[in-house]
Amino acid sequence: MTQNAVEKESVTLLGLGAMGTALARTWLAAGHPLTVWNRTPARAASLAADGAKVADSAAAAVAANTLVVVCLLDDASVEDALAGTDLAGRDLVNLTTSTPAQARARAEWARERGARYLDGGIMAVPPMIGVPGSGGYVFYSGSPELFQRHRETLVVPVGTVYVGHDAGFAALYDMALLSAMYGMFAGAAHAFALIRKEDIDPASLAPLLADWLVAMAPAVHRTADQLRSGDYTQGVVSNLAMQVAGTPAFVSAAEQQGVSPELLSPYFALMRRRLAEGSGEEDLTGVIDLLVRR
């Protein structure tokens, strides 16, 4: 090591699925000593050739380093993998997809075993890992001290966004963004279904649809402002009454095109319910209050 060189932090990684393998390759390429474990040992062979140490058990992998990153299938897999391991003094970073409640319970579980805990929600797919400017990142929540301690290592594969000391917040942000993504996919699916039987090339609709979704995206800022202020009439462009009046046309168009309206109907029903409460001058924000169970 030269005088100016900085020794890279050692990392233990449990889980070598597509995402775990991408993380592992990025840390290795950046010069981080890496110990890996996977329930199916064959998946570690190529990483061993690149310099990773392969542990024969999860317990041995955990014992190898202070920083232990977990990227497994689900919360139950984390429980199984770490059962019986000595976590005392370890910094456990859990990148396994989970619910906010599972993350909070796992944080307490780790604390009871003498470990420090950080939860993560990955907003990226494997091809984005290790690619500068890919736009991917990981939400982190839990101990702010722990995040700062390992931030330079955690940012190597993909960007980091710290969202709070509550261990469940990373999973909550993750689920919120992914829920919006699936809502967008549902709208796009309905749009393509409408033209499916017509002499229209889907490739001609795609750029128009993409541009339209981008143009509509800033509306989320108005929604957030309305939720913060409690005034759902603030900055309204097209009020609820006007929009509800137009919904029958969407249902009729779908029926005429031989398309099920089932992706749109639940949202339209919520709009009608909110209108029936006398909220016609509001934006669509009031629908959110109907979704939240009291």
Coordinates of C-alpha atoms in Angstrom, one line a residue:
M1 CA 0.0 0.0 0.0
T2 CA 1.4 3.4 -0.9
Q3 CA 1.6 6.1 1.7
N4 CA -1.5 7.9 0.2
A5 CA -3.6 4.8 -0.3
V6 CA -6.6 4.3 1.9
E7 CA -7.5 0.8 3.1
K8 CA -10.9 -0.1 2.0
E9 CA -13.5 -1.4 4.5
S10 CA -14.1 -5.1 4.6
V11 CA -17.6 -6.3 3.9
T12 CA -19.5 -9.5 4.6
L13 CA -22.4 -10.2 2.2
L14 CA -25.1 -12.8 2.7
G15 CA -27.1 -13.6 -0.4
L16 CA -25.9 -14.0 -3.9
G17 CA -29.0 -13.7 -6.0
A18 CA -29.0 -11.3 -9.0
M19 CA -28.9 -8.3 -6.8
G20 CA -26.4 -9.7 -4.2
T21 CA -24.0 -10.8 -7.0
A22 CA -24.2 -7.3 -8.5
L23 CA -23.4 -5.7 -5.2
A24 CA -20.5 -8.2 -4.6
R25 CA -18.9 -7.5 -8.0
T26 CA -19.0 -3.8 -7.4
W27 CA -17.4 -3.9 -4.0
L28 CA -14.7 -6.3 -5.3
A29 CA -14.0 -4.0 -8.3
A30 CA -13.6 -1.1 -5.9
G31 CA -11.0 -3.0 -3.8
H32 CA -13.1 -3.9 -0.8
P33 CA -12.1 -7.1 0.9
L34 CA -15.3 -9.2 0.6
T35 CA -16.5 -12.4 2.4
V36 CA -19.6 -14.0 0.9
W37 CA -22.1 -16.7 1.8
N38 CA -25.0 -18.2 -0.1
R39 CA -27.2 -21.1 0.7
T40 CA -26.3 -22.5 -2.8
P41 CA -22.5 -22.4 -2.7
A42 CA -22.1 -22.8 -6.4
R43 CA -23.2 -19.2 -6.9
A44 CA -20.1 -18.0 -5.1
A45 CA -17.6 -19.7 -7.5
S46 CA -17.2 -16.8 -9.9
L47 CA -16.8 -14.3 -7.1
A48 CA -14.1 -16.5 -5.5
A49 CA -12.2 -16.3 -8.8
D50 CA -12.4 -12.5 -8.5
G51 CA -11.0 -12.5 -5.0
A52 CA -13.9 -12.9 -2.6
K53 CA -13.6 -15.2 0.4
V54 CA -16.3 -17.8 0.5
A55 CA -17.6 -18.8 3.9
D56 CA -18.9 -22.2 4.5
S57 CA -21.7 -21.0 6.8
A58 CA -23.6 -17.8 7.5
A59 CA -22.1 -17.8 11.0
A60 CA -18.6 -17.9 9.6
A61 CA -19.3 -15.1 7.2
V62 CA -20.8 -12.9 10.0
A63 CA -17.7 -13.6 12.2
A64 CA -15.4 -12.4 9.4
N65 CA -16.3 -8.7 9.4
T66 CA -18.0 -6.0 11.5
L67 CA -20.0 -4.8 8.5
V68 CA -22.5 -7.4 7.5
V69 CA -24.8 -6.8 4.6
V70 CA -27.8 -9.0 4.0
C71 CA -29.6 -9.3 0.7
L72 CA -31.9 -12.3 0.8
L73 CA -35.3 -13.3 -0.6
D74 CA -37.5 -12.1 2.3
D75 CA -37.6 -11.5 6.0
A76 CA -38.1 -15.2 6.8
S77 CA -34.9 -15.9 4.9
V78 CA -33.1 -13.4 7.1
E79 CA -34.4 -15.2 10.2
D80 CA -33.3 -18.6 8.9
A81 CA -29.8 -17.4 7.7
L82 CA -28.9 -15.6 10.9
A83 CA -30.5 -18.1 13.4
G84 CA -27.8 -19.1 15.9
T85 CA -25.2 -16.7 14.6
D86 CA -23.3 -14.4 17.0
L87 CA -24.3 -10.9 16.0
A88 CA -22.8 -9.1 19.0
G89 CA -20.8 -6.1 17.9
R90 CA -21.8 -6.4 14.3
D91 CA -23.2 -3.6 12.1
L92 CA -26.1 -5.3 10.3
V93 CA -27.3 -3.7 7.1
N94 CA -30.4 -5.4 5.8
L95 CA -31.2 -4.8 2.1
T96 CA -33.8 -7.5 2.0
T97 CA -37.2 -6.3 0.8
S98 CA -39.6 -6.2 3.8
T99 CA -42.5 -4.3 5.2
P100 CA -42.1 -1.3 7.6
A101 CA -43.3 -3.5 10.5
Q102 CA -40.9 -6.3 9.6
A103 CA -38.0 -3.8 9.5
R104 CA -38.9 -2.4 12.9
A105 CA -39.2 -5.8 14.4
R106 CA -35.9 -6.9 12.8
A107 CA -34.2 -3.8 14.2
E108 CA -35.3 -4.8 17.7
W109 CA -34.3 -8.4 17.1
A110 CA -30.8 -7.2 16.1
R111 CA -30.6 -4.9 19.1
E112 CA -31.5 -7.8 21.5
R113 CA -28.6 -9.8 20.0
G114 CA -26.1 -7.0 20.5
A115 CA -26.0 -5.7 16.9
R116 CA -26.4 -2.3 15.4
Y117 CA -29.0 -2.1 12.6
L118 CA -29.6 -0.2 9.4
D119 CA -32.5 -1.1 7.0
G120 CA -32.4 -0.5 3.3
G121 CA -34.8 -0.4 0.4
I122 CA -33.2 -0.8 -3.0
M123 CA -34.6 1.5 -5.7
A124 CA -32.7 -0.2 -8.6
V125 CA -32.5 -3.3 -10.6
P126 CA -29.2 -5.4 -10.8
P127 CA -28.0 -3.9 -14.2
M128 CA -28.0 -0.4 -12.5
I129 CA -25.6 -1.5 -9.7
G130 CA -22.1 -0.2 -10.1
V131 CA -23.0 2.0 -13.0
P132 CA -22.3 5.7 -12.4
G133 CA -25.3 7.9 -13.3
S134 CA -27.7 5.0 -13.5
G135 CA -30.2 6.8 -11.3
G136 CA -30.4 3.9 -8.8
Y137 CA -30.1 4.4 -5.1
V138 CA -30.9 2.7 -1.8
F139 CA -33.1 4.2 1.0
Y140 CA -31.5 3.8 4.4
S141 CA -33.1 4.2 7.8
G142 CA -32.1 3.4 11.4
S143 CA -29.1 4.6 13.3
P144 CA -27.8 7.8 11.7
E145 CA -24.4 7.2 13.3
L146 CA -24.2 3.8 11.7
F147 CA -25.2 5.2 8.3
Q148 CA -22.4 7.8 8.5
R149 CA -19.9 5.2 9.6
H150 CA -20.4 3.1 6.6
R151 CA -21.7 5.6 4.0
E152 CA -18.5 5.6 1.9
T153 CA -18.8 1.8 1.6
L154 CA -22.5 1.7 1.0
V155 CA -22.4 4.3 -1.7
V156 CA -19.9 2.3 -3.8
P157 CA -22.5 0.1 -5.6
V158 CA -25.3 2.7 -5.9
G159 CA -26.4 6.0 -4.4
T160 CA -27.7 6.4 -0.9
V161 CA -30.6 8.3 0.6
Y162 CA -31.0 8.4 4.3
V163 CA -34.6 8.9 5.3
G164 CA -34.7 8.8 9.1
H165 CA -33.9 7.1 12.4
D166 CA -37.1 5.0 12.3
A167 CA -35.9 1.6 11.0
G168 CA -39.2 1.1 9.1
F169 CA -38.9 4.3 7.0
A170 CA -36.7 2.8 4.3
A171 CA -39.2 0.1 3.6
L172 CA -42.0 2.6 3.8
Y173 CA -40.4 4.9 1.2
D174 CA -39.6 1.8 -0.9
M175 CA -43.2 0.5 -0.9
A176 CA -44.6 4.0 -1.5
L177 CA -42.5 4.6 -4.7
L178 CA -43.1 1.0 -6.0
S179 CA -46.8 1.3 -5.4
A180 CA -46.9 4.4 -7.5
M181 CA -44.8 2.6 -10.1
Y182 CA -47.4 -0.2 -10.3
G183 CA -50.2 2.4 -10.5
M184 CA -48.4 3.9 -13.5
F185 CA -48.0 0.5 -15.1
A186 CA -51.7 -0.1 -14.6
G187 CA -52.6 3.1 -16.4
A188 CA -50.1 2.3 -19.2
A189 CA -51.6 -1.2 -19.6
H190 CA -55.1 0.3 -20.0
A191 CA -53.8 2.8 -22.6
F192 CA -52.2 0.1 -24.7
A193 CA -55.3 -2.1 -24.3
L194 CA -57.4 0.6 -25.8
I195 CA -55.5 0.6 -29.1
R196 CA -54.8 -3.2 -29.1
K197 CA -57.4 -4.1 -31.7
E198 CA -56.9 -1.0 -33.9
D199 CA -54.5 -0.5 -36.8
I200 CA -52.2 1.5 -34.5
D201 CA -48.6 0.6 -33.9
P202 CA -48.0 0.5 -30.1
A203 CA -44.5 2.0 -30.8
S204 CA -46.3 5.2 -32.1
L205 CA -48.2 5.6 -28.8
A206 CA -45.2 4.8 -26.6
P207 CA -43.3 8.1 -26.9
L208 CA -46.6 10.1 -26.5
L209 CA -47.5 8.1 -23.4
A210 CA -44.0 8.5 -21.9
D211 CA -44.0 12.3 -22.5
W212 CA -47.5 12.6 -21.1
L213 CA -46.6 10.7 -17.9
V214 CA -43.6 12.9 -17.4
A215 CA -45.7 16.0 -18.0
M216 CA -48.2 14.9 -15.3
A217 CA -45.6 13.9 -12.7
P218 CA -45.1 17.3 -11.2
A219 CA -48.7 17.1 -9.9
V220 CA -47.4 15.1 -7.0
H221 CA -45.8 18.3 -5.6
R222 CA -49.2 20.0 -5.6
T223 CA -50.7 17.0 -3.8
A224 CA -48.0 17.1 -1.2
D225 CA -48.6 20.8 -0.6
Q226 CA -52.3 20.2 -0.3
L227 CA -51.8 17.4 2.2
R228 CA -49.5 19.6 4.3
S229 CA -51.8 22.6 4.3
G230 CA -55.1 20.6 4.6
D231 CA -56.5 22.8 1.9
Y232 CA -57.4 20.5 -1.0
T233 CA -58.7 23.4 -3.1
Q234 CA -55.2 25.0 -3.3
G235 CA -53.9 25.4 -6.8
V236 CA -56.7 23.3 -8.4
V237 CA -56.6 23.1 -12.1
S238 CA -59.5 20.7 -12.8
N239 CA -61.7 20.2 -9.8
L240 CA -63.2 16.9 -8.6
A241 CA -66.7 17.6 -9.9
M242 CA -65.5 18.3 -13.4
Q243 CA -63.3 15.2 -13.4
V244 CA -66.1 12.9 -12.1
A245 CA -68.4 14.2 -14.8
G246 CA -65.9 13.0 -17.4
T247 CA -65.4 9.5 -16.1
P248 CA -68.4 7.9 -17.9
A249 CA -66.7 8.6 -21.2
F250 CA -63.6 6.6 -20.2
V251 CA -65.8 3.6 -19.2
S252 CA -67.8 3.8 -22.4
A253 CA -64.7 4.1 -24.5
A254 CA -63.2 1.0 -22.9
E255 CA -66.5 -0.9 -23.4
Q256 CA -66.6 0.1 -27.1
Q257 CA -63.0 -1.0 -27.6
G258 CA -63.7 -4.3 -25.9
V259 CA -61.5 -3.5 -22.9
S260 CA -62.2 -4.2 -19.3
P261 CA -62.3 -1.0 -17.2
E262 CA -61.3 -2.9 -14.1
L263 CA -58.0 -1.0 -13.7
L264 CA -59.8 2.4 -13.7
S265 CA -63.1 1.6 -12.0
P266 CA -61.9 1.4 -8.4
Y267 CA -60.3 4.9 -8.7
F268 CA -63.4 6.3 -10.3
A269 CA -65.5 4.8 -7.5
L270 CA -63.4 6.6 -4.9
M271 CA -63.7 9.9 -6.9
R272 CA -67.5 9.5 -6.8
R273 CA -67.5 8.8 -3.1
R274 CA -65.4 11.9 -2.4
L275 CA -67.7 14.0 -4.5
A276 CA -70.8 12.7 -2.7
E277 CA -69.2 14.1 0.5
G278 CA -69.6 17.6 -1.0
S279 CA -66.0 18.0 -2.1
G280 CA -66.6 19.0 -5.7
E281 CA -64.3 22.1 -5.6
E282 CA -61.3 20.0 -4.4
D283 CA -58.5 18.4 -6.3
L284 CA -58.2 14.6 -6.4
T285 CA -56.2 14.7 -3.1
G286 CA -59.3 13.9 -1.0
V287 CA -59.2 10.4 -2.4
I288 CA -56.2 9.7 -0.2
D289 CA -58.2 10.3 2.9
L290 CA -60.7 7.6 1.7
L291 CA -57.9 5.1 1.4
V292 CA -56.5 5.7 4.9
R293 CA -58.4 3.4 7.4
R294 CA -59.6 5.3 10.4

